[in-house]
Amino acid sequence: MESRIRWAAVAALALTLATPAGVSAADAGHDAASIARGRYLVTISGCNDCHTPGGMEKGPAVPEAQWLTGLPVGFQGPWGTTYPSNLRLALGSMTEAQWLQKARQERLPPMPWFNLRAMTDADLKAIYAFVRSLGPAGVATPAYVAPGGKVTTPYFVFVPRTDAQPVASR
Ligand code: HEC
């Protein structure tokens, strides 16, 4: 009995040490400094350009509440048609360890996956902390369409042109 009480006290102490005040155990370590660093990294590495609706056109004018909610507009090229994923939902449903692994996976263009792969664990963890601090929002983006497949959304075409004709006139 006595040893059980002692173990309970040890466990409670360990939890207290691992969990800063006001932070849930799951998000322990995601302190304000880490979240701010993540926000900075997301801003300077251009994630909003593609993963945020209006990101490329409006830049910082897009409210943070809409950041990284994904783009329902495809990016089409020889690789097929890809959609910049909803990172708010994606990161909201994975553990930090899963994120470190997934963030370094090779992706289809125009995702600059090699930039993520070059980031340190600390940088990736900061991005994770920031995106999770925003909370889940938006809906999942459409699924990838293989080359030649039927695309049912608007899409950008990434094919070099030698004339000045807009792609829409094809
Ligand atoms: C030039 C556009 C572009 C930029 C900039 C960009 N992404 Fe992406 N991202 C994409 C596209 C398109 C996909 C889908 C790729 C695929 O289907 O393989 C994607 C996919 C991802 C995925 C995979 C998500 C999943 O599980 O489905 C992650 C994670 C990701 N991007 C994170 C980032 C982060 C973090 C940044 C900023 C450092 C960033 N992206 C910048 C276009 C972009």
CSV table of N, CA, C and O and ligand atoms in Angstrom, one decimal, residues 41-42 45-51 56 68 75 81-87 90-91 94 99 102-103 106-112 115-116 119 127 144 158, ligand 1:
chain,number,residue,atom,x,y,z
A,41,LEU,N,8.8,30.8,-39.1
A,41,LEU,CA,9.3,29.9,-40.1
A,41,LEU,C,8.3,29.7,-41.2
A,41,LEU,O,8.6,29.7,-42.4
A,42,VAL,N,7.0,29.5,-40.9
A,42,VAL,CA,6.0,29.4,-41.8
A,42,VAL,C,5.9,30.6,-42.7
A,42,VAL,O,5.7,30.6,-43.9
A,45,SER,N,9.2,30.9,-45.0
A,45,SER,CA,9.4,29.8,-45.9
A,45,SER,C,8.3,29.6,-46.9
A,45,SER,O,8.3,28.7,-47.7
A,46,GLY,N,7.3,30.6,-46.9
A,46,GLY,CA,6.4,30.6,-48.0
A,46,GLY,C,5.3,29.6,-48.0
A,46,GLY,O,4.6,29.4,-49.0
A,47,CYS,N,5.0,28.9,-46.9
A,47,CYS,CA,4.0,27.9,-46.9
A,47,CYS,C,2.6,28.4,-47.2
A,47,CYS,O,1.8,27.8,-47.9
A,48,ASN,N,2.4,29.7,-46.8
A,48,ASN,CA,1.1,30.3,-47.1
A,48,ASN,C,0.9,30.5,-48.6
A,48,ASN,O,-0.3,30.6,-49.1
A,49,ASP,N,2.0,30.7,-49.4
A,49,ASP,CA,1.8,30.9,-50.8
A,49,ASP,C,0.9,29.9,-51.5
A,49,ASP,O,0.1,30.2,-52.3
A,50,CYS,N,1.1,28.7,-51.1
A,50,CYS,CA,0.3,27.6,-51.7
A,50,CYS,C,-0.8,27.0,-50.8
A,50,CYS,O,-1.9,26.7,-51.3
A,51,HIS,N,-0.5,26.9,-49.5
A,51,HIS,CA,-1.4,26.2,-48.6
A,51,HIS,C,-2.5,27.1,-48.1
A,51,HIS,O,-3.3,26.6,-47.3
A,56,MET,N,-1.1,33.8,-52.1
A,56,MET,CA,-0.2,34.3,-53.1
A,56,MET,C,-0.6,35.8,-53.4
A,56,MET,O,0.2,36.6,-53.7
A,68,LEU,N,-3.1,28.1,-43.9
A,68,LEU,CA,-2.8,26.7,-44.1
A,68,LEU,C,-4.0,25.8,-44.1
A,68,LEU,O,-3.9,24.6,-43.8
A,75,PHE,N,-2.6,22.1,-59.0
A,75,PHE,CA,-1.4,22.5,-59.7
A,75,PHE,C,-1.1,21.4,-60.7
A,75,PHE,O,-0.8,20.3,-60.2
A,81,THR,N,-2.1,16.3,-61.2
A,81,THR,CA,-2.7,17.4,-60.5
A,81,THR,C,-2.6,17.3,-59.0
A,81,THR,O,-3.2,16.3,-58.5
A,82,THR,N,-1.9,18.2,-58.4
A,82,THR,CA,-1.8,18.1,-56.9
A,82,THR,C,-2.5,19.3,-56.3
A,82,THR,O,-2.7,20.3,-56.9
A,83,TYR,N,-2.8,19.1,-55.0
A,83,TYR,CA,-3.5,20.1,-54.2
A,83,TYR,C,-2.7,20.4,-53.0
A,83,TYR,O,-2.4,19.4,-52.2
A,84,PRO,N,-2.4,21.7,-52.7
A,84,PRO,CA,-1.7,22.0,-51.4
A,84,PRO,C,-2.6,21.6,-50.2
A,84,PRO,O,-3.7,22.2,-50.1
A,85,SER,N,-2.2,20.6,-49.5
A,85,SER,CA,-3.1,20.0,-48.5
A,85,SER,C,-3.5,21.0,-47.4
A,85,SER,O,-2.8,22.0,-47.2
A,86,ASN,N,-4.6,20.6,-46.7
A,86,ASN,CA,-5.0,21.4,-45.5
A,86,ASN,C,-4.1,20.9,-44.4
A,86,ASN,O,-4.3,19.9,-43.8
A,87,LEU,N,-3.1,21.8,-44.1
A,87,LEU,CA,-2.2,21.4,-43.0
A,87,LEU,C,-2.8,21.5,-41.6
A,87,LEU,O,-2.3,20.9,-40.7
A,90,ALA,N,-4.3,18.1,-41.3
A,90,ALA,CA,-3.2,17.1,-41.4
A,90,ALA,C,-2.4,17.1,-40.1
A,90,ALA,O,-2.2,16.0,-39.5
A,91,LEU,N,-1.9,18.2,-39.7
A,91,LEU,CA,-1.1,18.2,-38.5
A,91,LEU,C,-1.9,18.0,-37.2
A,91,LEU,O,-1.4,17.5,-36.2
A,94,MET,N,-2.0,14.2,-36.4
A,94,MET,CA,-0.8,13.4,-36.3
A,94,MET,C,0.0,13.8,-35.0
A,94,MET,O,0.0,14.9,-34.5
A,99,TRP,N,4.8,13.7,-37.5
A,99,TRP,CA,5.1,14.9,-38.3
A,99,TRP,C,6.5,14.9,-38.7
A,99,TRP,O,6.9,15.2,-39.9
A,102,LYS,N,6.7,12.4,-41.6
A,102,LYS,CA,6.0,12.8,-42.8
A,102,LYS,C,6.5,14.1,-43.4
A,102,LYS,O,6.5,14.2,-44.7
A,103,ALA,N,7.0,15.0,-42.6
A,103,ALA,CA,7.5,16.3,-43.2
A,103,ALA,C,8.7,16.1,-44.1
A,103,ALA,O,8.9,16.9,-45.0
A,106,GLU,N,9.2,12.6,-49.6
A,106,GLU,CA,9.3,13.2,-50.9
A,106,GLU,C,7.8,13.4,-51.4
A,106,GLU,O,6.9,12.6,-51.1
A,107,ARG,N,7.5,14.6,-52.0
A,107,ARG,CA,6.2,14.9,-52.4
A,107,ARG,C,6.2,15.3,-53.9
A,107,ARG,O,7.3,15.5,-54.5
A,108,LEU,N,5.1,15.4,-54.5
A,108,LEU,CA,5.0,15.8,-55.9
A,108,LEU,C,5.1,17.3,-56.0
A,108,LEU,O,4.8,18.0,-55.1
A,109,PRO,N,5.5,17.8,-57.2
A,109,PRO,CA,5.6,19.2,-57.4
A,109,PRO,C,4.2,19.9,-57.3
A,109,PRO,O,3.2,19.2,-57.5
A,110,PRO,N,4.2,21.2,-57.1
A,110,PRO,CA,5.3,22.0,-56.8
A,110,PRO,C,5.7,22.1,-55.3
A,110,PRO,O,6.3,23.1,-54.9
A,111,MET,N,5.3,21.1,-54.5
A,111,MET,CA,5.6,21.2,-53.1
A,111,MET,C,7.1,21.1,-52.9
A,111,MET,O,7.8,20.2,-53.4
A,112,PRO,N,7.7,22.2,-52.3
A,112,PRO,CA,9.2,22.2,-52.0
A,112,PRO,C,9.5,21.3,-50.8
A,112,PRO,O,10.0,21.7,-49.8
A,115,ASN,N,12.8,21.5,-49.0
A,115,ASN,CA,13.0,22.6,-48.0
A,115,ASN,C,12.7,22.1,-46.6
A,115,ASN,O,13.3,22.3,-45.6
A,116,LEU,N,11.6,21.3,-46.5
A,116,LEU,CA,11.2,20.8,-45.2
A,116,LEU,C,12.2,19.7,-44.8
A,116,LEU,O,12.5,19.7,-43.6
A,119,MET,N,15.1,21.1,-42.9
A,119,MET,CA,14.9,21.8,-41.6
A,119,MET,C,15.3,20.9,-40.5
A,119,MET,O,15.3,19.6,-40.6
A,127,ILE,N,7.2,24.4,-36.2
A,127,ILE,CA,6.1,24.5,-37.2
A,127,ILE,C,4.9,23.7,-36.7
A,127,ILE,O,3.7,24.2,-36.7
A,144,TYR,N,-5.4,13.8,-55.2
A,144,TYR,CA,-4.5,13.9,-56.3
A,144,TYR,C,-5.1,13.2,-57.5
A,144,TYR,O,-5.7,12.2,-57.4
A,158,PHE,N,1.1,24.2,-65.1
A,158,PHE,CA,2.6,24.5,-65.0
A,158,PHE,C,3.3,23.9,-66.2
A,158,PHE,O,4.0,22.9,-66.1
B,1,HEC,C1,4.7,26.1,-54.5
B,1,HEC,C2,3.5,25.6,-53.7
B,1,HEC,C3,3.8,25.0,-52.3
B,1,HEC,C4,4.6,25.6,-51.2
B,1,HEC,C5,5.3,26.9,-51.3
B,1,HEC,C6,4.5,24.7,-50.1
B,1,HEC,N1,3.7,23.6,-50.4
B,1,HEC,FE1,3.3,22.0,-49.2
B,1,HEC,N2,2.3,21.1,-50.8
B,1,HEC,C7,2.1,21.7,-52.0
B,1,HEC,C8,1.4,20.7,-52.8
B,1,HEC,C9,0.9,20.9,-54.2
B,1,HEC,C10,1.2,19.6,-52.0
B,1,HEC,C11,0.6,18.2,-52.4
B,1,HEC,C12,1.8,17.3,-52.9
B,1,HEC,C13,1.5,15.9,-53.3
B,1,HEC,O1,0.3,15.6,-53.5
B,1,HEC,O2,2.4,15.1,-53.3
B,1,HEC,C14,1.8,19.9,-50.7
B,1,HEC,C15,1.9,19.0,-49.7
B,1,HEC,C16,2.4,19.2,-48.4
B,1,HEC,C17,2.4,18.3,-47.3
B,1,HEC,C18,1.9,16.9,-47.3
B,1,HEC,C19,0.6,17.0,-46.5
B,1,HEC,C20,-0.2,15.7,-46.5
B,1,HEC,O3,0.0,14.8,-45.7
B,1,HEC,O4,-1.0,15.5,-47.4
B,1,HEC,C21,3.0,19.0,-46.3
B,1,HEC,C22,3.2,18.5,-44.9
B,1,HEC,C23,3.3,20.3,-46.7
B,1,HEC,N3,3.0,20.4,-48.1
B,1,HEC,C24,3.9,21.3,-45.9
B,1,HEC,C25,4.4,22.5,-46.4
B,1,HEC,C26,5.1,23.5,-45.6
B,1,HEC,C27,5.3,23.3,-44.1
B,1,HEC,C28,5.4,24.5,-46.4
B,1,HEC,C29,6.2,25.7,-46.1
B,1,HEC,C30,7.6,25.4,-45.7
B,1,HEC,C31,4.9,24.2,-47.8
B,1,HEC,N4,4.3,23.0,-47.7
B,1,HEC,C32,5.1,25.0,-48.9
B,1,HEC,C33,2.4,22.9,-52.4
B,1,HEC,C34,3.3,23.8,-51.7
